[in-house]
XYZ file of C-alpha atoms in Angstrom:
181
model
C 87.676 99.467 118.284
C 91.423 99.962 117.869
C 93.567 98.149 115.334
C 96.035 95.487 116.416
C 99.608 96.726 116.792
C 102.934 94.964 116.525
C 104.238 93.409 119.721
C 107.729 94.156 118.368
C 107.338 97.913 118.869
C 108.825 97.516 122.342
C 111.872 95.473 121.275
C 115.035 97.183 122.534
C 118.069 97.848 120.352
C 116.403 97.257 116.992
C 118.210 98.814 114.048
C 116.085 101.238 112.087
C 116.482 102.503 108.556
C 114.534 105.720 108.371
C 112.008 104.758 111.011
C 111.306 101.212 109.785
C 112.522 98.478 112.109
C 114.911 95.829 110.775
C 113.715 92.780 112.715
C 115.163 89.261 112.744
C 113.177 86.714 110.754
C 113.043 82.935 110.536
C 114.234 82.241 107.024
C 116.212 79.922 104.817
C 116.748 82.669 102.247
C 120.015 84.541 102.011
C 119.920 88.266 102.523
C 120.590 91.135 104.892
C 117.839 90.273 107.403
C 119.101 89.209 110.811
C 118.225 85.560 111.452
C 115.936 84.956 114.427
C 117.689 83.287 117.342
C 114.715 81.059 118.145
C 112.600 79.271 115.576
C 109.921 78.602 118.209
C 109.223 82.263 118.874
C 107.206 84.189 116.277
C 108.748 86.845 114.060
C 107.357 89.887 112.222
C 106.157 87.670 109.363
C 104.186 85.372 111.680
C 102.742 88.439 113.368
C 101.732 89.952 110.020
C 99.969 86.765 108.923
C 98.178 86.555 112.281
C 97.051 90.207 112.270
C 96.303 90.605 108.558
C 92.642 89.592 108.536
C 91.679 91.663 111.580
C 93.686 94.737 110.569
C 92.526 94.660 106.947
C 89.098 95.732 108.214
C 90.436 99.068 109.515
C 90.580 102.307 107.572
C 92.711 104.065 110.184
C 95.822 102.852 111.956
C 97.742 104.735 114.623
C 101.462 104.040 114.233
C 103.051 103.338 117.612
C 106.571 102.358 116.591
C 108.961 100.885 114.030
C 107.249 97.480 114.197
C 103.957 99.037 113.136
C 105.603 100.713 110.155
C 106.953 97.388 108.902
C 103.624 95.710 109.728
C 101.788 98.211 107.498
C 104.126 97.564 104.559
C 103.737 93.793 104.944
C 99.937 93.889 105.360
C 99.680 95.952 102.173
C 101.940 93.418 100.428
C 99.649 90.545 101.506
C 96.688 92.478 100.076
C 98.520 92.819 96.764
C 99.411 89.099 96.812
C 95.786 88.069 97.324
C 94.626 90.482 94.620
C 97.231 89.088 92.210
C 96.155 85.494 92.841
C 92.475 86.453 92.664
C 92.906 88.119 89.279
C 93.844 84.810 87.608
C 91.194 83.283 85.336
C 91.361 79.970 87.172
C 92.495 79.391 90.747
C 96.259 78.839 90.630
C 97.845 75.651 91.888
C 100.230 75.883 94.819
C 103.256 75.783 92.502
C 101.810 78.504 90.242
C 100.978 80.651 93.286
C 104.509 80.236 94.634
C 106.015 81.369 91.330
C 103.607 84.298 90.955
C 104.111 85.602 94.499
C 107.872 85.150 94.435
C 107.981 87.214 91.243
C 105.790 89.846 92.896
C 108.089 89.876 95.940
C 111.217 90.663 93.920
C 109.627 93.063 91.422
C 110.705 96.668 91.667
C 108.678 98.439 94.363
C 108.828 101.819 96.091
C 110.309 102.129 99.579
C 109.926 104.942 102.119
C 111.592 108.034 100.725
C 110.864 107.189 97.066
C 108.668 109.751 95.326
C 105.986 107.153 94.473
C 105.773 105.543 97.958
C 102.170 106.147 99.058
C 102.790 106.577 102.774
C 105.773 108.959 102.780
C 103.948 111.274 105.191
C 104.241 108.564 107.882
C 107.764 107.341 107.158
C 111.187 108.947 107.444
C 113.392 108.436 104.384
C 116.611 106.413 104.743
C 119.635 108.534 105.699
C 121.586 107.829 102.511
C 121.917 105.619 99.480
C 123.554 102.784 101.443
C 120.669 102.757 103.941
C 118.109 102.865 101.120
C 119.807 99.903 99.398
C 119.909 97.981 102.685
C 116.197 98.655 103.329
C 115.257 97.574 99.797
C 117.274 94.332 100.079
C 115.797 93.645 103.535
C 112.255 94.208 102.260
C 112.851 91.921 99.254
C 113.993 89.137 101.578
C 111.088 89.680 103.984
C 108.581 89.824 101.097
C 109.951 86.560 99.654
C 109.667 84.808 103.026
C 106.189 86.273 103.587
C 105.064 85.100 100.132
C 106.312 81.567 100.853
C 104.531 81.417 104.215
C 101.358 82.923 102.739
C 101.237 80.189 100.085
C 101.602 77.581 102.859
C 98.600 79.113 104.655
C 96.544 79.466 101.480
C 96.991 75.814 100.515
C 97.056 74.264 104.007
C 93.744 72.404 103.530
C 95.202 70.111 100.843
C 92.489 70.746 98.220
C 94.953 72.164 95.688
C 93.022 75.448 95.565
C 93.601 78.577 97.635
C 91.547 78.913 100.802
C 88.271 80.704 100.098
C 88.436 82.177 103.562
C 91.779 83.862 102.872
C 90.837 84.811 99.314
C 87.714 86.598 100.576
C 90.079 89.362 101.729
C 91.448 90.024 98.225
C 89.239 93.077 97.683
C 89.745 94.526 101.160
C 92.146 97.442 101.343
C 93.903 98.118 104.626
C 93.720 101.875 105.246
C 92.079 102.064 101.789
C 95.574 101.738 100.284
C 97.482 99.453 97.996
C 101.193 99.288 97.321
C 100.261 99.058 93.661
C 102.808 96.337 92.947
């Protein structure tokens, strides 16, 4: 059974840094990410949240475009978020989870082209320092928005505790990898 790929792979005229697509997102955060024209249509973050659980079961993933490359980075980030929340002694409240994941989102992390980026064999490095800085700032903004939306999903049931169904994926490793953040 094949993994689920990004529907954004076929988007025309998407800017790429290295070979990672820079897609518009629905966000209230300031940053270099293009803002999505329509708030009704899904973005790469919605797609990542929708595909995370199914794709986290796969050990192999065939990359079909720039959307898939960003999808991989974001799925691995969700895995790290769930692992971080699951490592707490007691289940964190929604406010504690928001703080923890926002800190994780802005912490220093490797990007394609960095020596300690685990998937360099599948990613082209940014063309120069300006492109690398742009990619890092874009990924920080996307990670912050993803963390905020993940917390909304985790605490959607109103119990004040993270969803057991989502937290059951905290030990799963997509492609047997972790970003190690």
